[in-house]
Coordinates of N, CA and C and ligand atoms in Angstrom, one line a residue:
M22 N 1.4 -18.5 17.2 CA 0.9 -18.1 15.8 C 1.5 -17.1 16.1
S23 N 2.4 -16.9 14.8 CA 2.5 -15.3 14.3 C 1.3 -15.7 13.0
G24 N 1.0 -14.6 12.7 CA 0.4 -14.5 11.5 C 1.1 -13.7 10.4
R25 N 0.9 -13.5 9.1 CA 1.8 -12.8 8.0 C 1.4 -11.6 7.7
L26 N 1.7 -10.3 7.4 CA 1.6 -9.2 7.3 C 1.7 -8.6 5.7
I27 N 1.0 -8.5 4.7 CA 1.2 -8.9 3.1 C 0.9 -7.1 2.5
T28 N 1.6 -6.8 2.5 CA 1.6 -5.3 1.9 C 0.6 -5.2 0.2
V29 N 0.0 -4.1 -0.3 CA -0.2 -4.3 -1.8 C 0.3 -2.6 -1.5
E30 N 0.9 -2.7 -3.0 CA 1.4 -2.0 -3.3 C 1.9 -1.3 -4.3
G31 N 1.5 0.2 -5.1 CA 1.3 0.8 -6.2 C 1.0 2.2 -6.4
L32 N 1.2 3.0 -7.6 CA 0.1 4.2 -8.1 C -1.1 4.0 -7.5
D33 N -1.3 5.3 -7.7 CA -3.1 5.6 -7.7 C -4.3 4.2 -8.6
G34 N -5.0 3.9 -8.3 CA -5.6 3.8 -10.1 C -4.5 2.8 -10.5
A35 N -3.6 1.7 -9.9 CA -3.1 0.8 -10.0 C -4.0 -0.7 -9.5
G36 N -4.8 -0.8 -9.0 CA -6.1 -1.9 -8.3 C -5.8 -2.5 -7.3
K37 N -4.8 -1.6 -6.8 CA -5.0 -2.5 -5.4 C -6.0 -3.2 -4.7
T38 N -6.8 -1.5 -4.6 CA -7.7 -2.3 -3.7 C -9.1 -3.7 -4.7
T39 N -8.8 -3.3 -5.0 CA -9.7 -4.5 -6.2 C -9.2 -5.8 -6.0
L40 N -7.5 -5.5 -6.1 CA -6.8 -7.2 -5.5 C -7.4 -7.5 -4.3
V41 N -7.2 -6.3 -3.2 CA -6.9 -7.3 -2.7 C -8.6 -7.8 -1.7
K42 N -9.7 -7.4 -2.6 CA -10.5 -8.3 -1.8 C -10.3 -8.9 -2.7
G43 N -10.2 -9.5 -4.0 CA -9.9 -10.9 -4.6 C -9.0 -11.6 -3.8
L44 N -8.5 -10.8 -3.5 CA -7.2 -12.3 -2.8 C -7.3 -13.0 -1.1
A45 N -8.5 -11.7 -0.6 CA -9.4 -12.3 0.4 C -10.2 -13.2 0.5
S46 N -10.6 -13.0 -0.3 CA -11.7 -13.9 -0.8 C -11.4 -15.9 -1.6
A47 N -10.2 -15.4 -2.2 CA -9.7 -16.8 -2.6 C -8.9 -16.7 -0.6
L48 N -8.4 -15.9 -0.9 CA -7.4 -17.2 0.8 C -8.6 -17.4 1.0
R49 N -9.5 -16.8 2.1 CA -10.9 -17.7 2.6 C -10.9 -18.4 1.9
E50 N -10.8 -18.8 0.5 CA -12.1 -19.9 0.5 C -11.3 -21.3 0.8
R51 N -9.3 -21.4 1.0 CA -8.7 -22.0 1.2 C -8.9 -22.4 2.7
G52 N -9.4 -21.8 3.5 CA -9.7 -21.8 5.1 C -8.1 -21.2 5.7
Q53 N -7.6 -20.3 4.8 CA -6.9 -19.8 5.8 C -7.5 -18.4 6.2
P54 N -7.3 -17.9 7.6 CA -8.0 -16.9 8.1 C -7.1 -15.6 8.0
V55 N -8.3 -14.4 7.7 CA -7.6 -13.1 6.2 C -8.6 -11.9 7.1
E56 N -7.8 -10.8 7.8 CA -8.8 -9.4 8.0 C -7.6 -8.4 6.3
I57 N -8.4 -7.7 6.1 CA -8.1 -6.2 5.0 C -8.4 -5.2 6.4
L58 N -6.9 -4.9 6.1 CA -6.8 -3.0 6.8 C -6.2 -2.6 5.0
R59 N -6.2 -0.5 5.4 CA -6.1 0.6 4.4 C -5.5 1.0 5.0
E60 N -4.2 2.1 4.7 CA -3.9 2.9 4.4 C -3.8 3.5 4.2
P61 N -3.9 5.3 4.0 CA -4.2 5.6 6.1 C -6.1 5.2 6.1
G62 N -5.3 5.1 6.9 CA -7.1 4.6 7.7 C -7.1 3.2 8.8
G63 N -8.6 2.3 9.1 CA -8.5 1.6 8.7 C -9.2 1.0 11.0
V64 N -8.5 2.8 11.4 CA -9.1 3.0 12.8 C -9.2 4.0 12.5
V65 N -10.2 4.4 13.8 CA -10.6 5.9 13.9 C -9.8 7.7 13.5
L66 N -8.4 7.6 14.9 CA -7.6 8.6 14.1 C -6.5 8.0 13.4
A67 N -6.8 7.0 12.6 CA -6.2 7.2 10.9 C -7.3 7.7 10.2
E68 N -8.5 7.0 10.6 CA -9.3 7.6 9.4 C -9.4 9.6 9.3
R69 N -9.9 9.8 10.5 CA -9.8 11.4 11.0 C -8.3 11.9 9.8
L70 N -7.2 11.3 10.5 CA -5.8 11.9 9.7 C -6.2 11.4 7.2
R71 N -6.5 10.6 7.5 CA -6.7 10.1 5.8 C -8.1 11.1 5.4
T72 N -8.9 12.0 6.3 CA -9.8 13.1 5.2 C -8.7 14.1 5.5
I73 N -8.1 14.3 6.3 CA -7.0 15.8 6.7 C -5.7 15.6 4.9
V74 N -5.0 14.2 4.8 CA -4.2 14.7 4.0 C -4.8 14.4 2.5
K75 N -6.3 13.6 2.3 CA -7.1 14.0 1.2 C -8.0 15.5 0.3
D76 N -8.0 16.3 1.3 CA -8.8 17.6 1.0 C -7.7 18.4 0.2
P77 N -8.5 18.8 -1.5 CA -7.9 19.3 -1.9 C -8.0 20.5 -1.5
D78 N -8.3 20.8 -0.3 CA -8.5 22.3 -0.1 C -6.9 23.3 0.8
L79 N -6.9 22.1 1.1 CA -5.7 22.3 2.2 C -4.0 22.6 1.7
F80 N -3.7 22.9 2.3 CA -2.3 23.6 1.7 C -1.4 22.3 2.9
V81 N -0.6 21.0 2.6 CA 0.4 20.2 3.5 C 1.3 20.4 3.2
D82 N 2.9 21.0 4.3 CA 3.9 21.0 3.6 C 4.7 19.7 3.8
A83 N 5.4 19.5 2.9 CA 5.6 17.8 2.6 C 5.9 16.8 4.5
R84 N 7.4 17.9 4.6 CA 7.2 17.0 6.2 C 6.5 16.5 7.2
A85 N 5.3 17.2 7.2 CA 3.8 17.4 8.3 C 3.2 16.5 7.5
E86 N 3.4 16.1 6.0 CA 2.2 15.2 5.4 C 3.3 13.5 5.3
A87 N 4.5 13.8 5.2 CA 5.3 12.1 5.9 C 5.3 11.7 8.0
L88 N 4.9 13.8 8.1 CA 4.6 12.6 10.1 C 2.8 12.5 10.5
L89 N 2.2 13.2 9.4 CA 0.6 12.5 8.8 C 0.7 11.3 8.9
Y90 N 1.1 10.7 7.9 CA 0.8 9.8 7.3 C 1.7 8.8 7.9
A91 N 2.8 8.7 9.4 CA 3.4 8.5 10.0 C 2.6 7.7 11.3
A92 N 2.0 8.9 11.5 CA 1.2 9.3 12.8 C 0.0 7.9 12.9
A93 N -0.1 7.8 11.3 CA -1.8 7.3 11.1 C -1.3 6.4 11.5
R94 N -0.5 5.6 10.3 CA 0.2 3.5 10.7 C 0.8 3.5 11.3
A95 N 1.1 4.1 12.5 CA 1.3 4.0 14.4 C 0.3 3.7 15.1
Q96 N -0.6 5.0 14.5 CA -2.2 4.0 15.4 C -2.7 3.0 15.1
L97 N -2.7 2.9 13.2 CA -3.6 1.5 12.9 C -2.1 0.7 14.0
V98 N -1.0 0.3 13.9 CA -0.5 -0.8 13.8 C -0.4 -1.1 15.5
A99 N -0.8 -0.3 16.3 CA -1.1 -0.3 17.6 C -2.8 -1.3 17.7
E100 N -3.5 -0.8 17.0 CA -4.3 -1.0 18.0 C -5.0 -2.0 16.5
R101 N -4.6 -3.0 15.6 CA -5.3 -3.2 14.7 C -3.9 -4.4 13.7
V102 N -2.5 -4.0 13.6 CA -2.1 -5.2 12.7 C -1.3 -6.0 13.8
R103 N -0.8 -5.6 14.9 CA 0.1 -6.5 15.4 C -0.4 -7.4 16.5
P104 N -1.8 -6.8 17.4 CA -3.3 -8.2 17.3 C -3.8 -8.5 16.5
A105 N -3.4 -8.4 15.3 CA -4.1 -9.5 14.2 C -3.2 -11.0 13.8
L106 N -2.1 -10.2 13.6 CA -0.6 -10.3 13.6 C 0.0 -12.1 14.9
A107 N -0.7 -11.3 16.1 CA -0.6 -11.8 17.2 C -1.3 -13.0 17.1
N108 N -2.4 -12.4 16.8 CA -4.3 -13.9 16.3 C -3.6 -15.0 15.5
G109 N -2.7 -14.6 14.6 CA -2.0 -15.5 13.5 C -3.0 -16.0 12.2
S110 N -3.6 -14.1 12.2 CA -4.3 -13.8 10.9 C -3.4 -13.2 9.9
W111 N -3.6 -13.4 8.5 CA -3.2 -13.3 7.0 C -3.6 -11.9 7.3
L112 N -3.2 -10.4 7.3 CA -3.0 -9.3 7.2 C -3.0 -9.6 5.5
L113 N -3.5 -8.2 5.2 CA -3.7 -7.6 3.8 C -3.5 -6.2 3.8
L114 N -2.7 -5.7 3.8 CA -2.5 -4.4 3.7 C -2.6 -3.5 2.5
D115 N -3.2 -2.4 2.4 CA -3.9 -1.7 1.9 C -2.4 -0.4 1.6
R116 N -1.6 -0.2 1.3 CA -0.7 0.6 1.1 C -0.1 0.1 2.9
F117 N 1.9 0.4 2.8 CA 2.3 0.6 4.0 C 3.2 1.8 4.1
V118 N 4.5 1.4 4.6 CA 5.8 1.9 4.3 C 6.0 2.6 3.2
D119 N 6.1 1.2 2.3 CA 6.4 1.7 1.3 C 5.6 3.0 0.4
S120 N 5.1 3.1 0.4 CA 3.9 4.1 0.6 C 4.5 5.2 0.4
S121 N 4.9 5.4 1.8 CA 5.5 6.2 2.5 C 6.6 6.7 1.7
L122 N 7.4 5.7 1.7 CA 9.0 5.8 0.9 C 8.6 6.4 -0.5
A123 N 7.9 6.1 -1.1 CA 7.5 6.1 -2.9 C 7.2 7.5 -2.9
Y124 N 5.7 7.9 -1.9 CA 5.3 8.8 -2.7 C 5.4 10.3 -1.3
Q125 N 6.6 10.3 -0.6 CA 6.6 10.8 0.8 C 8.8 11.6 0.2
G126 N 9.4 10.0 0.2 CA 10.7 10.1 0.2 C 10.8 11.0 -1.0
S127 N 10.5 10.2 -2.4 CA 11.1 10.2 -3.5 C 9.6 11.1 -4.2
G128 N 9.0 10.9 -4.1 CA 7.7 12.4 -4.7 C 7.9 14.1 -4.3
R129 N 8.1 13.7 -2.4 CA 8.3 14.9 -2.3 C 8.6 14.9 -2.2
G130 N 10.6 14.2 -2.8 CA 11.6 14.9 -1.7 C 12.7 15.0 -1.3
L131 N 12.3 13.8 0.5 CA 12.2 15.0 1.2 C 13.3 13.2 1.8
G132 N 13.2 12.2 0.8 CA 14.7 11.0 1.4 C 14.2 9.8 1.4
L133 N 14.7 8.8 1.3 CA 13.9 7.4 1.7 C 14.7 7.6 2.7
E134 N 15.5 7.5 3.2 CA 16.4 7.3 4.9 C 15.8 8.7 5.6
E135 N 15.7 9.3 5.5 CA 14.8 10.5 6.0 C 13.1 9.7 6.5
V136 N 12.9 9.2 5.6 CA 10.7 9.2 5.6 C 11.3 7.7 6.4
R137 N 11.7 6.5 5.7 CA 11.9 5.8 6.9 C 12.1 5.9 7.8
A138 N 13.2 6.0 8.6 CA 13.6 7.0 10.0 C 12.4 7.0 10.8
I139 N 11.7 8.3 10.3 CA 10.4 8.5 11.3 C 9.3 7.0 11.6
N140 N 9.1 6.9 10.3 CA 8.2 5.2 10.0 C 8.8 4.1 10.8
D141 N 9.6 4.0 10.7 CA 10.7 2.7 11.8 C 10.4 3.3 13.1
F142 N 10.2 4.1 13.4 CA 10.3 4.9 14.9 C 8.1 4.8 14.9
A143 N 7.6 4.6 13.6 CA 5.9 3.8 14.0 C 5.6 3.0 14.0
T144 N 6.4 2.2 13.3 CA 5.7 1.2 13.8 C 6.7 0.0 14.0
G145 N 7.6 0.6 15.2 CA 8.7 0.0 15.5 C 9.1 -1.3 14.9
G146 N 9.5 -0.8 13.9 CA 10.2 -1.6 12.9 C 9.3 -3.0 12.3
L147 N 8.0 -2.7 12.1 CA 7.3 -4.2 11.4 C 7.5 -3.6 9.8
K148 N 8.3 -5.3 9.5 CA 8.7 -5.6 8.3 C 7.4 -6.1 7.6
P149 N 6.7 -5.9 6.2 CA 5.9 -6.7 5.7 C 6.3 -8.2 5.7
D150 N 5.5 -9.4 5.2 CA 6.2 -10.6 5.0 C 6.5 -10.6 3.2
R151 N 6.0 -10.2 2.3 CA 5.5 -10.2 1.3 C 5.4 -9.0 0.7
T152 N 5.8 -8.1 0.0 CA 4.9 -6.9 -0.8 C 4.5 -7.2 -3.0
L153 N 3.8 -7.0 -2.4 CA 2.9 -7.6 -3.7 C 3.2 -6.1 -4.2
L154 N 4.1 -5.9 -5.6 CA 3.9 -4.6 -5.9 C 2.8 -3.7 -7.4
L155 N 2.3 -3.6 -7.4 CA 1.4 -3.3 -8.6 C 1.9 -2.4 -9.8
R156 N 2.5 -3.0 -10.5 CA 3.2 -2.1 -11.2 C 2.3 -1.6 -13.3
I157 N 1.7 -0.3 -13.1 CA 1.2 0.0 -14.0 C 1.9 1.1 -15.3
D158 N 1.5 1.5 -16.3 CA 1.6 2.1 -16.7 C 1.0 2.9 -17.3
P159 N 1.6 4.5 -17.2 CA 0.9 5.7 -17.0 C -0.4 5.8 -18.3
A160 N -0.6 5.2 -19.3 CA -1.5 5.4 -20.8 C -3.4 4.6 -19.9
T161 N -2.6 3.2 -18.9 CA -3.3 2.4 -18.8 C -4.0 2.5 -17.4
R162 N -3.1 3.8 -16.2 CA -3.5 4.0 -14.6 C -4.6 5.2 -15.6
K163 N -4.1 5.7 -16.5 CA -5.1 6.8 -16.3 C -6.9 7.3 -17.4
Q164 N -6.5 5.8 -18.2 CA -7.5 4.8 -18.4 C -8.6 5.0 -16.8
R165 N -8.4 4.3 -16.4 CA -9.0 3.5 -14.9 C -9.4 4.1 -14.5
L166 N -8.3 5.7 -14.2 CA -8.3 7.0 -13.3 C -10.3 7.8 -13.7
T167 N -9.7 7.5 -14.8 CA -11.0 8.6 -15.8 C -12.6 7.9 -15.8
E168 N -12.4 6.5 -16.4 CA -13.2 5.4 -16.0 C -13.6 5.8 -14.1
R169 N -12.9 5.9 -13.8 CA -14.2 6.1 -12.5 C -14.9 7.1 -12.1
D170 N -14.3 7.9 -12.8 CA -14.8 9.3 -13.1 C -15.3 10.1 -11.5
E171 N -14.1 10.6 -10.9 CA -13.6 11.0 -9.4 C -13.1 12.0 -9.4
A172 N -14.1 13.0 -8.6 CA -12.4 14.7 -8.3 C -11.3 14.3 -7.7
P173 N -10.6 14.1 -8.3 CA -9.1 14.0 -7.8 C -8.9 14.4 -6.4
D174 N -8.2 13.9 -5.8 CA -7.9 14.2 -4.2 C -6.9 15.0 -4.2
R175 N -6.0 15.5 -3.4 CA -5.1 17.1 -2.5 C -3.3 15.5 -3.4
I176 N -3.3 14.4 -3.2 CA -2.2 13.6 -3.5 C -2.7 13.4 -5.2
E177 N -3.8 13.3 -5.9 CA -4.3 13.0 -6.9 C -3.8 13.9 -8.4
A178 N -4.1 15.2 -7.1 CA -4.0 16.3 -7.8 C -2.2 16.7 -8.7
A179 N -1.6 16.1 -8.2 CA -0.2 16.4 -8.3 C 0.5 15.8 -9.6
G180 N 1.6 16.7 -10.3 CA 1.7 16.1 -11.6 C 2.2 15.3 -12.3
H181 N 2.3 14.9 -13.2 CA 3.1 13.7 -14.1 C 4.7 13.4 -13.2
A182 N 5.2 14.3 -13.4 CA 7.2 14.4 -12.7 C 6.6 13.3 -11.1
F183 N 6.0 13.7 -10.7 CA 5.1 13.7 -9.2 C 5.6 11.7 -9.0
F184 N 4.3 11.4 -10.6 CA 4.2 9.6 -10.3 C 5.1 9.6 -10.9
D185 N 6.0 9.8 -11.7 CA 6.6 9.0 -12.4 C 8.0 9.5 -11.5
A186 N 8.1 9.7 -10.7 CA 9.4 9.8 -9.4 C 9.0 8.3 -8.2
I187 N 8.0 8.7 -8.0 CA 7.1 7.3 -7.3 C 7.1 6.3 -7.9
A188 N 6.7 6.2 -9.1 CA 7.4 4.3 -9.9 C 8.3 4.1 -10.4
Q189 N 9.3 5.2 -10.5 CA 10.5 5.2 -11.0 C 11.5 4.3 -8.5
A190 N 10.5 5.4 -7.2 CA 11.0 5.2 -6.4 C 10.5 3.6 -5.8
Y191 N 9.6 3.3 -6.6 CA 8.9 2.0 -6.4 C 10.0 0.8 -6.5
D192 N 10.2 1.0 -8.5 CA 11.5 0.1 -9.2 C 12.3 -0.3 -8.1
T193 N 12.5 0.3 -7.1 CA 14.2 0.5 -6.7 C 13.9 -0.3 -5.3
L194 N 13.0 0.1 -4.7 CA 12.9 -0.4 -3.9 C 12.6 -2.0 -3.7
A195 N 11.4 -2.3 -4.8 CA 12.1 -3.7 -5.1 C 13.0 -4.7 -5.5
A196 N 13.8 -3.8 -6.6 CA 15.1 -3.9 -6.7 C 16.1 -4.6 -5.1
A197 N 16.2 -3.9 -4.7 CA 16.4 -4.0 -3.4 C 16.4 -5.1 -2.5
E198 N 15.3 -5.2 -2.7 CA 14.4 -6.4 -1.3 C 13.7 -7.1 -2.5
P199 N 14.5 -7.8 -3.4 CA 13.8 -9.2 -4.5 C 12.9 -10.6 -2.9
E200 N 14.2 -11.0 -2.1 CA 13.1 -11.4 -1.3 C 11.7 -10.7 -1.0
R201 N 10.9 -9.4 -0.6 CA 9.9 -9.6 0.2 C 8.8 -9.1 -1.6
F202 N 9.9 -7.8 -2.3 CA 8.5 -8.1 -3.1 C 8.6 -9.1 -4.6
Y203 N 7.8 -8.7 -4.3 CA 6.8 -9.5 -5.9 C 6.1 -8.9 -6.6
V204 N 6.4 -8.8 -8.1 CA 6.0 -7.8 -8.5 C 4.9 -7.7 -9.7
I205 N 3.7 -7.1 -10.2 CA 3.1 -8.2 -11.1 C 2.1 -6.7 -11.5
D206 N 1.6 -7.2 -13.5 CA 1.8 -6.5 -13.9 C 0.3 -6.1 -13.9
A207 N -0.1 -4.3 -13.5 CA -0.9 -4.9 -13.2 C -2.3 -4.2 -14.2
A208 N -2.0 -4.3 -15.3 CA -2.5 -3.9 -16.5 C -3.2 -5.0 -17.3
Q209 N -2.6 -6.5 -16.9 CA -3.7 -7.5 -17.3 C -4.8 -7.7 -16.5
E210 N -5.7 -8.2 -17.4 CA -7.4 -8.3 -17.1 C -7.2 -8.9 -15.0
R211 N -8.2 -9.1 -14.5 CA -8.3 -8.8 -13.0 C -8.3 -10.6 -11.9
S212 N -8.5 -11.8 -13.1 CA -8.4 -12.8 -12.8 C -6.6 -12.9 -12.8
R213 N -5.7 -12.3 -13.6 CA -4.7 -12.7 -14.4 C -3.7 -12.0 -13.2
V214 N -4.3 -10.9 -12.8 CA -3.9 -10.1 -11.3 C -3.9 -11.1 -10.4
L215 N -4.8 -11.5 -10.0 CA -5.3 -12.5 -8.4 C -4.2 -13.4 -8.8
T216 N -4.8 -14.3 -9.6 CA -3.8 -15.3 -10.5 C -1.7 -15.4 -9.9
A217 N -1.4 -13.6 -10.2 CA -0.5 -13.6 -10.1 C 0.3 -13.3 -8.6
A218 N -0.8 -12.5 -8.1 CA -0.7 -12.2 -6.6 C -0.8 -13.9 -5.9
L219 N -1.9 -14.3 -6.8 CA -1.8 -16.1 -5.1 C -0.3 -16.4 -5.5
E220 N 0.5 -16.4 -6.7 CA 2.2 -17.3 -6.8 C 2.5 -16.5 -5.9
G221 N 2.6 -15.3 -5.6 CA 3.6 -14.9 -5.3 C 3.5 -14.4 -3.3
L222 N 1.7 -15.0 -3.1 CA 1.9 -15.9 -1.3 C 2.6 -17.0 -1.5
Q223 N 3.3 -17.7 -2.6 CA 3.8 -19.7 -2.1 C 4.6 -19.0 -1.0
G224 N 4.7 -19.9 -0.3 CA 5.9 -20.1 0.1 C 5.4 -19.5 1.8
L225 N 4.5 -18.5 2.2 CA 4.1 -17.8 2.9 C 3.5 -18.3 4.0
S226 N 3.2 -20.0 3.9 CA 2.6 -20.5 4.7 C 4.1 -21.5 5.8
D227 N 5.1 -21.3 4.9 CA 6.2 -22.0 5.3 C 6.5 -20.9 7.5
P228 N 6.2 -22.0 8.7 CA 6.3 -21.2 10.7 C 7.6 -20.3 9.9
A229 N 8.8 -20.5 9.0 CA 10.4 -19.8 9.1 C 10.0 -18.1 8.4
A230 N 8.5 -18.0 7.5 CA 8.0 -16.6 7.5 C 7.7 -15.7 8.4
S231 N 7.7 -15.7 9.4 CA 7.1 -14.7 10.1 C 7.3 -13.0 10.2
A232 N 6.6 -12.4 10.5 CA 6.6 -11.0 10.6 C 7.0 -10.7 12.1
D233 N 8.2 -9.7 12.0 CA 9.0 -9.6 13.7 C 7.8 -8.9 14.4
Ligands
T5A321 N1 0.0 8.2 0.1 C1 -1.1 6.5 1.0 C2 0.6 8.3 1.0 O1 1.4 9.4 -0.8 N2 2.1 8.4 1.3 C3 1.6 7.0 2.6 O2 2.6 7.0 3.2 C4 0.1 6.8 2.2 C5 -0.1 5.8 2.5 C6 -4.6 7.1 -0.6 C7 -3.9 8.6 -1.3 O3 -2.8 8.4 0.0 C8 -1.1 8.2 -0.9 C9 -1.6 7.4 -1.8 C10 -3.1 7.7 -2.2 O4 -2.9 9.4 -3.5 P1 -6.6 6.1 -1.7 O5 -7.6 6.7 -2.1 O6 -6.6 5.0 -0.6 O7 -5.8 7.3 -0.8 O8 -6.3 6.0 -3.3 P2 -4.8 4.5 -4.2 O9 -4.8 3.5 -2.6 O10 -4.2 4.6 -4.8 O11 -6.9 3.6 -3.9 P3 -7.0 3.4 -5.6 O12 -8.9 3.3 -5.6 O13 -6.7 5.4 -6.3 O14 -6.4 3.4 -6.2 P4 -6.3 1.1 -6.5 O15 -7.0 0.2 -5.0 O16 -5.0 1.3 -6.9 O17 -7.2 0.9 -7.2 P5 -9.2 0.2 -7.5 O18 -8.9 -1.4 -7.6 O19 -9.7 1.0 -6.8 O20 -8.9 0.3 -9.6 C11 -8.9 1.4 -9.7 C12 -10.3 1.8 -11.0 O21 -9.7 0.7 -12.1 C13 -9.9 -1.2 -12.4 C14 -11.1 -0.9 -10.4 O22 -12.2 -1.7 -10.3 C15 -11.3 0.6 -10.6 O23 -12.2 1.4 -11.2 N3 -9.3 -1.8 -12.0 C16 -9.2 -2.3 -13.1 N4 -9.4 -2.4 -14.1 C17 -9.1 -3.7 -15.6 N5 -8.3 -4.8 -15.5 C18 -7.7 -4.4 -13.4 N6 -6.9 -5.2 -14.1 C19 -8.5 -3.5 -12.4 N7 -8.5 -3.5 -11.6 C20 -8.9 -2.2 -11.0

């Protein structure tokens, strides 16, 4: 039996980690085996690369940055994602290739197709069955990050133009693949975001909907 790859995307602070935890609980209550992973990270090599890409004291060239995320992803896919899907699990993945397309392809200006190419190589062309995109307005996002009261990491320290470009890129990606993307208003209260996400997963139990 083949599992399902469900990715959660959106800007920093949109509520992805919160949603992934809530979704996992809700799906497990329904008897669905679920695994949770995050990017970059999830396995030893990728967690070490995470430390590097988030380090505010490092200068990281945009192309090097794209390759570091792709390398972390390649290791995660080989070590955890493909085995979980082969086991029949539903895998909830906090960020995947669309993050690189939006952040490096658009935010850093490397180009969507250029970044897609290195990620196709990294993942062997693996595609999510469903992508939940948490769309958040700048004011709500800022409020959440302020309330969290953590120092910004290297990526979070970038300016408004960077995040505006990323938000636009996510919208473009969602419009290009409406059958894969399910867009959710992330400014809603947590329970409503979770309800919307569960609606967005309808149809995934259908055996025809499986990750390659
Ligand atoms: N990156 C990553 C790239 O540039 N390219 C890539 O290919 C990849 C994979 C990762 C960084 O790397 C970049 C993107 C990132 O900058 P990270 O720390 O993993 O770094 O960053 P994020 O994935 O963005 O995680 P965050 O924790 O910053 O944001 P989340 O997970 O979206 O938000 P969450 O759930 O932590 O919530 C933020 C706050 O809001 C509250 C939460 O309690 C929390 O305090 N909250 C809500 N409040 C009210 N209503 C709701 N509905 C709420 N939902 C959450």
